[in-house]
Short mmCIF file of C-alpha atoms in Angstrom, two decimals:
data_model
loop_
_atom_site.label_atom_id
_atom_site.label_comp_id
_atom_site.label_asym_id
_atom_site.label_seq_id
_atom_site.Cartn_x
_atom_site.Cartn_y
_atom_site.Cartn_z
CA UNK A 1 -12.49 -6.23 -20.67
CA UNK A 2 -11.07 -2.75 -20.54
CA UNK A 3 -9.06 -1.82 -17.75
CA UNK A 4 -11.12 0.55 -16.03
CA UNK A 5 -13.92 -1.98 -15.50
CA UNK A 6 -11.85 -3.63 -12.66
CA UNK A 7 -13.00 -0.88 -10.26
CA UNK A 8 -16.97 -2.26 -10.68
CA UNK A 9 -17.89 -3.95 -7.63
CA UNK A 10 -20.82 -6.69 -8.16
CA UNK A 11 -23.10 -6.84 -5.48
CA UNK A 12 -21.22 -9.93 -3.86
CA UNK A 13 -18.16 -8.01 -3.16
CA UNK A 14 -19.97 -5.81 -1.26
CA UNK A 15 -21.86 -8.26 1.47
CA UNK A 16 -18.37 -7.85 3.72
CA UNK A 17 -15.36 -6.57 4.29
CA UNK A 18 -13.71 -10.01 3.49
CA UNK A 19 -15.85 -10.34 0.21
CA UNK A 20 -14.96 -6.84 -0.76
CA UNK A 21 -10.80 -8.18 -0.39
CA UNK A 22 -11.46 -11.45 -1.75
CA UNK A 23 -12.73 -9.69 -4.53
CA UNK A 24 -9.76 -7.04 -4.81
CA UNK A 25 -7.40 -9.50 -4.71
CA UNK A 26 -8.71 -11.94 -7.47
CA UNK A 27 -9.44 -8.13 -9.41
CA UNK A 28 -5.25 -7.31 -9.13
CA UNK A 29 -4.06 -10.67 -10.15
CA UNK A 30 -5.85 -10.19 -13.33
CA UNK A 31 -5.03 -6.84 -14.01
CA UNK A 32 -1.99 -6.90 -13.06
CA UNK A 33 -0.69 -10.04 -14.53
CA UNK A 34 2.07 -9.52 -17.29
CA UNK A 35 1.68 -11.19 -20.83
CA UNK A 36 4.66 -12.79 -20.50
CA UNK A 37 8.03 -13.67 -18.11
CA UNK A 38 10.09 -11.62 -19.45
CA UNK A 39 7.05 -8.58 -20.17
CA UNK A 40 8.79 -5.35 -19.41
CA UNK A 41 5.52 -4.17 -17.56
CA UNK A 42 5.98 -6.51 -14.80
CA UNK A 43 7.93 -3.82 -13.18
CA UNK A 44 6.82 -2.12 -9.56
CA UNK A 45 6.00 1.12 -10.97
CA UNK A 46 3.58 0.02 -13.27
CA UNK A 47 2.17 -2.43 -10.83
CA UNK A 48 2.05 0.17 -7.96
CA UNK A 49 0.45 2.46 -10.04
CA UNK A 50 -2.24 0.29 -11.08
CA UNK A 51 -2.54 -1.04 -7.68
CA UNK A 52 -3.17 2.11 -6.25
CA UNK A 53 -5.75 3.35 -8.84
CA UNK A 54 -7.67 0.20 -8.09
CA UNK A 55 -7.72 0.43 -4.33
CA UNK A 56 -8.82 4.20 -4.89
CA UNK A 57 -11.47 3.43 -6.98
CA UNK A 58 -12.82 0.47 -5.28
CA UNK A 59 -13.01 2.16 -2.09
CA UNK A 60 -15.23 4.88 -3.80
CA UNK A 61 -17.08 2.48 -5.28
CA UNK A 62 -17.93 0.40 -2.09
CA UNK A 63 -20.56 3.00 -0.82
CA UNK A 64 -21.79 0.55 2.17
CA UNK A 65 -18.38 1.43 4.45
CA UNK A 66 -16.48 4.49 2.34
CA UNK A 67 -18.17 5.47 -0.51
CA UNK A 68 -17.45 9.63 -1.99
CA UNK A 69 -18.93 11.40 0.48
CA UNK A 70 -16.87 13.62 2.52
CA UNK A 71 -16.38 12.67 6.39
CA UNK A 72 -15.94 8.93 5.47
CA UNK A 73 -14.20 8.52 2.08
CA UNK A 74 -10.65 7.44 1.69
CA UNK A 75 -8.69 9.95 0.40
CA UNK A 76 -5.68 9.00 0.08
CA UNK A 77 -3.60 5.33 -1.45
CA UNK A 78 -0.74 4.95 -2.60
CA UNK A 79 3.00 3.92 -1.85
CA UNK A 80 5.94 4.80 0.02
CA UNK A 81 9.24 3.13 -1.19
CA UNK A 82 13.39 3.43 0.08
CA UNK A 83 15.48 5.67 -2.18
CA UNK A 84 17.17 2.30 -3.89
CA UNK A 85 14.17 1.51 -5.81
CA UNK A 86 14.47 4.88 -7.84
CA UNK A 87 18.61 4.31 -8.41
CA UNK A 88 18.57 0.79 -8.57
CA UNK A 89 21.63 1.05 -6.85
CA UNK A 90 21.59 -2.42 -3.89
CA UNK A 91 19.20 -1.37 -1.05
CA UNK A 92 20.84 -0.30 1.99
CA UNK A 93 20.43 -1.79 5.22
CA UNK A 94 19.28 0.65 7.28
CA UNK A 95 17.81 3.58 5.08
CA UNK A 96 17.20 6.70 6.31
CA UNK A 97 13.83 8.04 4.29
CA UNK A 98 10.92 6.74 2.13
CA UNK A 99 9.86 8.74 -0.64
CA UNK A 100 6.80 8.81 -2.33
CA UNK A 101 5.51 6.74 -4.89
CA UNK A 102 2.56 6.03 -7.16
CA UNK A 103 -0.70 7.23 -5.29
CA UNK A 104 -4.18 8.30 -5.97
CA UNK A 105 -5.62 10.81 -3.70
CA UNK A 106 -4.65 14.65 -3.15
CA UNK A 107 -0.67 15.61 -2.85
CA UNK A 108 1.56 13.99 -0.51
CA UNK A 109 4.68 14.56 1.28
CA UNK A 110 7.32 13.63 -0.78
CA UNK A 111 9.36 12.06 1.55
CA UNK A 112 9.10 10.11 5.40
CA UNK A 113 12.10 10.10 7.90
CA UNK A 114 12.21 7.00 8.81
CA UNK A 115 14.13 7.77 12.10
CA UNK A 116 12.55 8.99 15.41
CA UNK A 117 13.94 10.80 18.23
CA UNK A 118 13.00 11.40 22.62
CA UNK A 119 11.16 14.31 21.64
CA UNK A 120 9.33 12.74 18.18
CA UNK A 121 8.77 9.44 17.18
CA UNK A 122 8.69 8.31 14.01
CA UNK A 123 5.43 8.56 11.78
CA UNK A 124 2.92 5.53 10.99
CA UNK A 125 4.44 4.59 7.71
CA UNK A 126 7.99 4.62 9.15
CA UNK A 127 6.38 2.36 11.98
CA UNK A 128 5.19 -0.03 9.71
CA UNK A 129 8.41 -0.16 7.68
CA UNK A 130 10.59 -0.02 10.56
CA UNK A 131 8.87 -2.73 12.14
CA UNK A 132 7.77 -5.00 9.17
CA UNK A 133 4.31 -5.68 10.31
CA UNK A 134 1.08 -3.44 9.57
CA UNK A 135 0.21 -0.53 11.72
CA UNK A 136 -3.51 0.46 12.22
CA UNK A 137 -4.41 3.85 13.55
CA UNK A 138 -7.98 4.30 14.88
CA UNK A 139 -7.24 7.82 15.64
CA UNK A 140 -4.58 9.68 14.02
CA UNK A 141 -4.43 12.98 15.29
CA UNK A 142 -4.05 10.58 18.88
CA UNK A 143 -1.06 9.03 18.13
CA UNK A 144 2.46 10.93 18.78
CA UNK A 145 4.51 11.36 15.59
CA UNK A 146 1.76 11.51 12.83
CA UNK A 147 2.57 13.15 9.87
CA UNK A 148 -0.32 15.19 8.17
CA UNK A 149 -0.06 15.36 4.64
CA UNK A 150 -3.95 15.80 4.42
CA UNK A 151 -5.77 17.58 7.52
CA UNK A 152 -9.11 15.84 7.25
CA UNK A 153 -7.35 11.99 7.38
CA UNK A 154 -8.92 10.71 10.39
CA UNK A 155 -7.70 7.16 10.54
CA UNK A 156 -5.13 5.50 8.88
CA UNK A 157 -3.56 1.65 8.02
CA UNK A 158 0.04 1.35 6.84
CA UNK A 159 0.75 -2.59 5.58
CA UNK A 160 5.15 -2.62 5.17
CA UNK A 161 5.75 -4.11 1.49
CA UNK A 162 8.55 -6.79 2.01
CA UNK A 163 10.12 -9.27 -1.02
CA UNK A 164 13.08 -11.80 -1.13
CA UNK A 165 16.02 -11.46 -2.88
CA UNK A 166 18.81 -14.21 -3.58
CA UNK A 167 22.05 -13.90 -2.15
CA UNK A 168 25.19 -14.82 -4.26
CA UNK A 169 25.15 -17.98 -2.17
CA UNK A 170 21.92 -18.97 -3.21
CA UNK A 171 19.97 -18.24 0.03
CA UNK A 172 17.70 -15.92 0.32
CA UNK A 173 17.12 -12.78 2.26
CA UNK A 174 14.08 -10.46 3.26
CA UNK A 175 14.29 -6.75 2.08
CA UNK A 176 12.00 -4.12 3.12
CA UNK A 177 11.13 -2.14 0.18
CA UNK A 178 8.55 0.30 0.99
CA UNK A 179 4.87 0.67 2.04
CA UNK A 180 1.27 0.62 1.39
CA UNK A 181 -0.28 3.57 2.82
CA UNK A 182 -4.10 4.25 3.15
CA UNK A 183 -5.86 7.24 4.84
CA UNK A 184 -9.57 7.57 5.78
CA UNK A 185 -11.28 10.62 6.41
CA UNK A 186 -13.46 8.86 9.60
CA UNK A 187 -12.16 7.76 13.19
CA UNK A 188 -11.54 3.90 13.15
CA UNK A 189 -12.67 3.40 9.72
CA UNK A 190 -9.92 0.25 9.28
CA UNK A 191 -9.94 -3.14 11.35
CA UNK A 192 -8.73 -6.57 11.92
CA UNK A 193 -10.57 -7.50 8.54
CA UNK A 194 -8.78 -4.46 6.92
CA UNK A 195 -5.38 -5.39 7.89
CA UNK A 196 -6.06 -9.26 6.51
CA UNK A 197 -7.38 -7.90 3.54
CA UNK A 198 -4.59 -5.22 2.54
CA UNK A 199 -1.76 -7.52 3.23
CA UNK A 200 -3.23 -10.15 0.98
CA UNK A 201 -3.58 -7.46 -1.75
CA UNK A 202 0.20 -6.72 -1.39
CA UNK A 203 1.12 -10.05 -1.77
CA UNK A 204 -0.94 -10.33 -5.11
CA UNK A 205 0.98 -6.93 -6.27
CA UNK A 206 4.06 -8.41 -4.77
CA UNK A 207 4.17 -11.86 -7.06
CA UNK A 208 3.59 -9.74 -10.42
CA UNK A 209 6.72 -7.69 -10.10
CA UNK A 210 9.90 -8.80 -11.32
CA UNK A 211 11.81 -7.46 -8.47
CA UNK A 212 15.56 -6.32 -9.49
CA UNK A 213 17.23 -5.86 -6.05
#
């Protein structure tokens, strides 16, 4: 099948939210998949850049709840990920910034502070990261510390991206690695069945990746 096919929705994916997830999820685990173990594309960029085309493009295809046209289409998905990712270097504890990553949708900022302050908190996907569980805005231009890379996002769902990594003693450890990031151009177009459906997408894109940490 070639590769662009996985953004065709058939009919059953489109019944539901959940059907339209179910059906993203079972899409990425194909598409994603490497060939092999040891298959140099199992590697986040590739995976996060494929992941992101595929949300994209499913959202536009799922005309029943986003659709193309303007005033209710996401415009924006992609990822946010911490600096160490880029240098390989070991992640730091408490990083400072995110920095973008691969995305479909209009420029981005190319960077979110990831600390607040009294006078501005931090932005949704600093929220999200910071706090390790997802973060749905209804309202964006509502909620104190939003950071508009795109004037007509109206609504907004952040899902933190988070993987293990093995200690020298042989335990294991949770690091925080970046974000999935998805802007809407209505009010309140993500929910409860949203959130669900994201975070079981990211831990489809998650499993692919050979993580080097």
């Amino acid at each position: 099948m070639p590769h662009a096919d996985a953004l065709a929705l058939p009919s059953s994916a489109t019944t539901s939210k959940r059907a339209f997830y179910t059906h993203l999820a079972s899409t990425a685990r194909t598409l994603l998949a490497p060939s092999s173990p040891d298959d140099p594309a199992a590697n986040w960029i590739t995976a996060f850049s494929n992941a992101a085309s595929l949300l994209f493009g499913s959202y536009e295809n799922y005309a029943d709840r986003f659709g193309r046209d303007d005033g209710r289409r996401v415009n924006w998905a992609g990822f946010y990920v911490i600096p160490s990712l880029l240098s390989r270097h070991a992640p730091a504890s408490e990083p400072a910034q995110l920095f973008l990553g691969p995305f479909h949708g209009r420029p981005a900022c190319l960077s979110v502070s990831l600390k607040g302050s009294s006078s501005r908190p931090v932005g949704v996907c600093a929220a999200a990261f910071n706090s390790g569980e997802t973060v749905v805005v209804e309202d964006v231009n509502a909620r104190p510390g939003h950071i508009a890379c795109d004037g007509v996002t109206q609504s907004e769902v952040v899902v933190p991206v988070i993987v293990k990594r093995r200690r020298e003693d042989g335990t294991e450890e949770e690091v925080r690695v970046g974000v999935l990031d998805i802007d809407c151009e209505a009010l309140g177009a993500f929910d409860e069945e949203d959130r669900r459906g994201l975070e079981e997408f990211v831990e489809v894109v998650k499993e692919v990746i050979r993580w080097e940490l």
